[in-house]
């Protein structure tokens, strides 16, 4: 459903192993993913997805020229600062671009936390993370120069679409 809203060149920020990039390319959409994990980028490449090792807070390939920017699987919470993340998405999108964001369930608000990954006898470093719902994200997006153009919930997952103000949505509406 979400991927059906992707128009033109699409970038998946913090793409992990590139599953969405792979599916978009299967659908004939030019897509690329960026991630800071060398292992995730390698997995993406193994599956045939165009994935690049990059930090979303540094310059990403073709910055400012992406028609659709994806932030799914909670990635709006990177670095514990959804305002900073949505601001970067705005910079990465082209002037007529859209940003599709997966958010938390309504009523969550903004929750910041410090997490770490533990498993297989190892413990990773602590890092900042955030969870945010649409109502809390909309003003942060507006401050970054994006307007909410709709939201939808599918199978307990919640998505919001943001557009740059000069853009009239073409196809693929979110109700």
Short mmCIF file of the C-alpha atoms (twelve columns), coordinates in Angstrom:
data_MODEL
# 
_entry.id   MODEL 
# 
loop_
_atom_site.group_PDB 
_atom_site.id 
_atom_site.type_symbol 
_atom_site.label_atom_id 
_atom_site.label_alt_id 
_atom_site.label_comp_id 
_atom_site.label_asym_id 
_atom_site.label_seq_id 
_atom_site.Cartn_x 
_atom_site.Cartn_y 
_atom_site.Cartn_z 
_atom_site.pdbx_PDB_model_num 
ATOM 1   C CA . UNK A 1   0.000  0.000   0.000   1 
ATOM 2   C CA . UNK A 2   2.634  2.531   1.038   1 
ATOM 3   C CA . UNK A 3   4.879  1.656   -1.889  1 
ATOM 4   C CA . UNK A 4   1.997  2.387   -4.255  1 
ATOM 5   C CA . UNK A 5   2.300  6.037   -3.167  1 
ATOM 6   C CA . UNK A 6   5.931  6.290   -4.258  1 
ATOM 7   C CA . UNK A 7   6.258  8.402   -7.389  1 
ATOM 8   C CA . UNK A 8   9.417  8.984   -9.376  1 
ATOM 9   C CA . UNK A 9   12.871 8.595   -7.910  1 
ATOM 10  C CA . UNK A 10  12.536 7.216   -4.379  1 
ATOM 11  C CA . UNK A 11  15.064 7.091   -1.549  1 
ATOM 12  C CA . UNK A 12  14.603 4.963   1.580   1 
ATOM 13  C CA . UNK A 13  16.414 6.561   4.519   1 
ATOM 14  C CA . UNK A 14  17.920 4.042   6.950   1 
ATOM 15  C CA . UNK A 15  16.840 1.272   4.580   1 
ATOM 16  C CA . UNK A 16  18.270 -1.660  6.515   1 
ATOM 17  C CA . UNK A 17  18.694 -4.663  4.197   1 
ATOM 18  C CA . UNK A 18  16.865 -2.892  1.354   1 
ATOM 19  C CA . UNK A 19  13.606 -4.840  1.223   1 
ATOM 20  C CA . UNK A 20  11.553 -1.789  0.199   1 
ATOM 21  C CA . UNK A 21  14.163 -0.668  -2.333  1 
ATOM 22  C CA . UNK A 22  14.153 -4.122  -3.871  1 
ATOM 23  C CA . UNK A 23  10.344 -4.149  -4.151  1 
ATOM 24  C CA . UNK A 24  10.223 -0.642  -5.645  1 
ATOM 25  C CA . UNK A 25  12.747 -1.595  -8.295  1 
ATOM 26  C CA . UNK A 26  10.650 -4.702  -9.067  1 
ATOM 27  C CA . UNK A 27  7.741  -2.338  -9.656  1 
ATOM 28  C CA . UNK A 28  9.811  -0.298  -12.098 1 
ATOM 29  C CA . UNK A 29  10.468 2.626   -9.765  1 
ATOM 30  C CA . UNK A 30  13.986 4.032   -9.605  1 
ATOM 31  C CA . UNK A 31  14.943 3.542   -5.957  1 
ATOM 32  C CA . UNK A 32  17.961 3.646   -3.688  1 
ATOM 33  C CA . UNK A 33  18.445 3.068   0.015   1 
ATOM 34  C CA . UNK A 34  20.982 4.528   2.421   1 
ATOM 35  C CA . UNK A 35  22.040 3.081   5.754   1 
ATOM 36  C CA . UNK A 36  24.939 3.447   8.205   1 
ATOM 37  C CA . UNK A 37  25.301 -0.300  8.686   1 
ATOM 38  C CA . UNK A 38  27.837 -1.954  6.359   1 
ATOM 39  C CA . UNK A 39  26.145 -5.318  7.013   1 
ATOM 40  C CA . UNK A 40  22.695 -3.996  6.064   1 
ATOM 41  C CA . UNK A 41  24.036 -2.344  2.903   1 
ATOM 42  C CA . UNK A 42  25.778 -5.594  1.927   1 
ATOM 43  C CA . UNK A 43  22.562 -7.581  2.485   1 
ATOM 44  C CA . UNK A 44  20.671 -5.100  0.327   1 
ATOM 45  C CA . UNK A 45  23.189 -5.401  -2.465  1 
ATOM 46  C CA . UNK A 46  23.066 -9.210  -2.249  1 
ATOM 47  C CA . UNK A 47  19.312 -9.097  -2.830  1 
ATOM 48  C CA . UNK A 48  19.749 -6.789  -5.820  1 
ATOM 49  C CA . UNK A 49  18.736 -3.530  -4.156  1 
ATOM 50  C CA . UNK A 50  20.727 -0.386  -4.816  1 
ATOM 51  C CA . UNK A 51  21.976 0.442   -1.321  1 
ATOM 52  C CA . UNK A 52  24.645 2.918   -0.280  1 
ATOM 53  C CA . UNK A 53  26.595 3.324   2.949   1 
ATOM 54  C CA . UNK A 54  25.682 6.824   4.150   1 
ATOM 55  C CA . UNK A 55  24.446 8.704   7.189   1 
ATOM 56  C CA . UNK A 56  21.208 10.618  6.600   1 
ATOM 57  C CA . UNK A 57  22.689 13.584  8.470   1 
ATOM 58  C CA . UNK A 58  25.562 13.822  5.987   1 
ATOM 59  C CA . UNK A 59  25.177 14.462  2.279   1 
ATOM 60  C CA . UNK A 60  23.339 11.611  0.553   1 
ATOM 61  C CA . UNK A 61  23.610 10.817  -3.165  1 
ATOM 62  C CA . UNK A 62  21.474 13.083  -5.380  1 
ATOM 63  C CA . UNK A 63  20.366 15.146  -2.395  1 
ATOM 64  C CA . UNK A 64  17.588 17.562  -3.320  1 
ATOM 65  C CA . UNK A 65  16.547 15.508  -6.362  1 
ATOM 66  C CA . UNK A 66  14.367 12.729  -4.873  1 
ATOM 67  C CA . UNK A 67  10.672 12.688  -5.736  1 
ATOM 68  C CA . UNK A 68  9.772  10.487  -2.761  1 
ATOM 69  C CA . UNK A 69  11.591 10.132  0.561   1 
ATOM 70  C CA . UNK A 70  10.675 7.148   2.758   1 
ATOM 71  C CA . UNK A 71  11.026 7.019   6.541   1 
ATOM 72  C CA . UNK A 72  9.500  3.716   7.681   1 
ATOM 73  C CA . UNK A 73  9.950  1.161   10.462  1 
ATOM 74  C CA . UNK A 74  10.288 3.891   13.092  1 
ATOM 75  C CA . UNK A 75  13.187 5.657   11.382  1 
ATOM 76  C CA . UNK A 76  11.638 9.074   12.076  1 
ATOM 77  C CA . UNK A 77  13.022 8.436   15.594  1 
ATOM 78  C CA . UNK A 78  16.692 8.289   14.574  1 
ATOM 79  C CA . UNK A 79  18.968 10.175  16.976  1 
ATOM 80  C CA . UNK A 80  15.987 10.831  19.274  1 
ATOM 81  C CA . UNK A 81  15.091 13.933  17.238  1 
ATOM 82  C CA . UNK A 82  12.152 13.599  14.796  1 
ATOM 83  C CA . UNK A 83  12.339 17.323  13.997  1 
ATOM 84  C CA . UNK A 84  15.901 16.958  12.774  1 
ATOM 85  C CA . UNK A 85  15.028 13.817  10.779  1 
ATOM 86  C CA . UNK A 86  11.995 15.367  9.059   1 
ATOM 87  C CA . UNK A 87  14.103 18.445  8.316   1 
ATOM 88  C CA . UNK A 88  16.698 16.283  6.583   1 
ATOM 89  C CA . UNK A 89  13.966 14.528  4.607   1 
ATOM 90  C CA . UNK A 90  12.781 17.961  3.423   1 
ATOM 91  C CA . UNK A 91  16.321 18.805  2.250   1 
ATOM 92  C CA . UNK A 92  16.737 15.466  0.478   1 
ATOM 93  C CA . UNK A 93  13.420 15.736  -1.427  1 
ATOM 94  C CA . UNK A 94  13.167 17.719  -4.663  1 
ATOM 95  C CA . UNK A 95  11.078 20.909  -4.789  1 
ATOM 96  C CA . UNK A 96  7.965  18.948  -5.776  1 
ATOM 97  C CA . UNK A 97  8.803  15.979  -3.567  1 
ATOM 98  C CA . UNK A 98  6.891  14.115  -0.907  1 
ATOM 99  C CA . UNK A 99  7.978  12.506  2.350   1 
ATOM 100 C CA . UNK A 100 6.196  9.344   3.494   1 
ATOM 101 C CA . UNK A 101 6.625  8.647   7.201   1 
ATOM 102 C CA . UNK A 102 5.558  5.733   9.367   1 
ATOM 103 C CA . UNK A 103 4.449  7.025   12.766  1 
ATOM 104 C CA . UNK A 104 3.217  5.530   16.022  1 
ATOM 105 C CA . UNK A 105 -0.429 4.958   16.932  1 
ATOM 106 C CA . UNK A 106 -2.529 8.033   17.705  1 
ATOM 107 C CA . UNK A 107 -2.177 9.109   21.321  1 
ATOM 108 C CA . UNK A 108 1.509  8.194   21.562  1 
ATOM 109 C CA . UNK A 109 2.683  11.817  21.341  1 
ATOM 110 C CA . UNK A 110 6.469  12.177  21.390  1 
ATOM 111 C CA . UNK A 111 8.436  9.689   23.475  1 
ATOM 112 C CA . UNK A 112 12.220 9.864   23.644  1 
ATOM 113 C CA . UNK A 113 14.276 7.012   24.995  1 
ATOM 114 C CA . UNK A 114 17.781 5.665   25.271  1 
ATOM 115 C CA . UNK A 115 18.164 2.161   23.834  1 
ATOM 116 C CA . UNK A 116 20.775 -0.449  23.064  1 
ATOM 117 C CA . UNK A 117 20.799 -3.715  21.187  1 
ATOM 118 C CA . UNK A 118 21.569 -6.867  23.157  1 
ATOM 119 C CA . UNK A 119 21.876 -10.386 21.859  1 
ATOM 120 C CA . UNK A 120 24.096 -13.386 21.248  1 
ATOM 121 C CA . UNK A 121 26.227 -12.516 24.260  1 
ATOM 122 C CA . UNK A 122 26.999 -8.963  23.138  1 
ATOM 123 C CA . UNK A 123 25.691 -5.588  24.177  1 
ATOM 124 C CA . UNK A 124 25.791 -2.568  21.886  1 
ATOM 125 C CA . UNK A 125 26.265 1.057   22.873  1 
ATOM 126 C CA . UNK A 126 23.379 3.210   24.113  1 
ATOM 127 C CA . UNK A 127 21.746 5.484   21.531  1 
ATOM 128 C CA . UNK A 128 18.938 8.029   21.494  1 
ATOM 129 C CA . UNK A 129 15.653 7.103   19.822  1 
ATOM 130 C CA . UNK A 130 12.173 8.599   19.611  1 
ATOM 131 C CA . UNK A 131 8.670  7.408   18.884  1 
ATOM 132 C CA . UNK A 132 6.124  9.916   17.585  1 
ATOM 133 C CA . UNK A 133 2.542  9.982   16.355  1 
ATOM 134 C CA . UNK A 134 1.153  12.074  13.493  1 
ATOM 135 C CA . UNK A 135 -0.287 14.790  15.738  1 
ATOM 136 C CA . UNK A 136 3.107  15.446  17.327  1 
ATOM 137 C CA . UNK A 137 5.008  15.192  14.019  1 
ATOM 138 C CA . UNK A 138 2.841  17.587  11.987  1 
ATOM 139 C CA . UNK A 139 4.081  20.782  13.725  1 
ATOM 140 C CA . UNK A 140 7.709  19.594  13.493  1 
ATOM 141 C CA . UNK A 141 7.234  18.961  9.770   1 
ATOM 142 C CA . UNK A 142 5.623  22.387  9.333   1 
ATOM 143 C CA . UNK A 143 8.628  23.993  11.031  1 
ATOM 144 C CA . UNK A 144 10.826 22.145  8.507   1 
ATOM 145 C CA . UNK A 145 8.753  23.475  5.591   1 
ATOM 146 C CA . UNK A 146 6.451  20.512  4.922   1 
ATOM 147 C CA . UNK A 147 2.657  20.335  4.859   1 
ATOM 148 C CA . UNK A 148 0.663  17.262  5.841   1 
ATOM 149 C CA . UNK A 149 -1.310 16.011  2.860   1 
ATOM 150 C CA . UNK A 150 -2.966 13.029  4.518   1 
ATOM 151 C CA . UNK A 151 -2.629 9.967   6.682   1 
ATOM 152 C CA . UNK A 152 -3.750 6.365   6.652   1 
ATOM 153 C CA . UNK A 153 -3.654 3.368   8.980   1 
ATOM 154 C CA . UNK A 154 -3.281 -0.153  7.602   1 
ATOM 155 C CA . UNK A 155 -2.967 -3.279  9.759   1 
ATOM 156 C CA . UNK A 156 -2.054 -1.293  12.872  1 
ATOM 157 C CA . UNK A 157 0.632  0.640   10.987  1 
ATOM 158 C CA . UNK A 158 0.221  4.399   10.607  1 
ATOM 159 C CA . UNK A 159 1.570  6.570   7.794   1 
ATOM 160 C CA . UNK A 160 1.621  10.296  7.073   1 
ATOM 161 C CA . UNK A 161 2.422  12.009  3.795   1 
ATOM 162 C CA . UNK A 162 4.093  15.400  3.728   1 
ATOM 163 C CA . UNK A 163 4.599  17.628  0.696   1 
ATOM 164 C CA . UNK A 164 6.577  20.756  0.028   1 
ATOM 165 C CA . UNK A 165 4.040  23.631  -0.111  1 
ATOM 166 C CA . UNK A 166 4.530  24.430  -3.800  1 
ATOM 167 C CA . UNK A 167 3.515  20.904  -4.823  1 
ATOM 168 C CA . UNK A 168 0.052  19.792  -5.902  1 
ATOM 169 C CA . UNK A 169 -0.313 16.074  -5.227  1 
ATOM 170 C CA . UNK A 170 -0.505 13.946  -8.356  1 
ATOM 171 C CA . UNK A 171 -2.082 10.522  -7.901  1 
ATOM 172 C CA . UNK A 172 -1.718 8.177   -4.964  1 
ATOM 173 C CA . UNK A 173 -3.738 9.991   -2.337  1 
ATOM 174 C CA . UNK A 174 -3.751 9.163   1.324   1 
ATOM 175 C CA . UNK A 175 -7.153 9.748   2.905   1 
# 
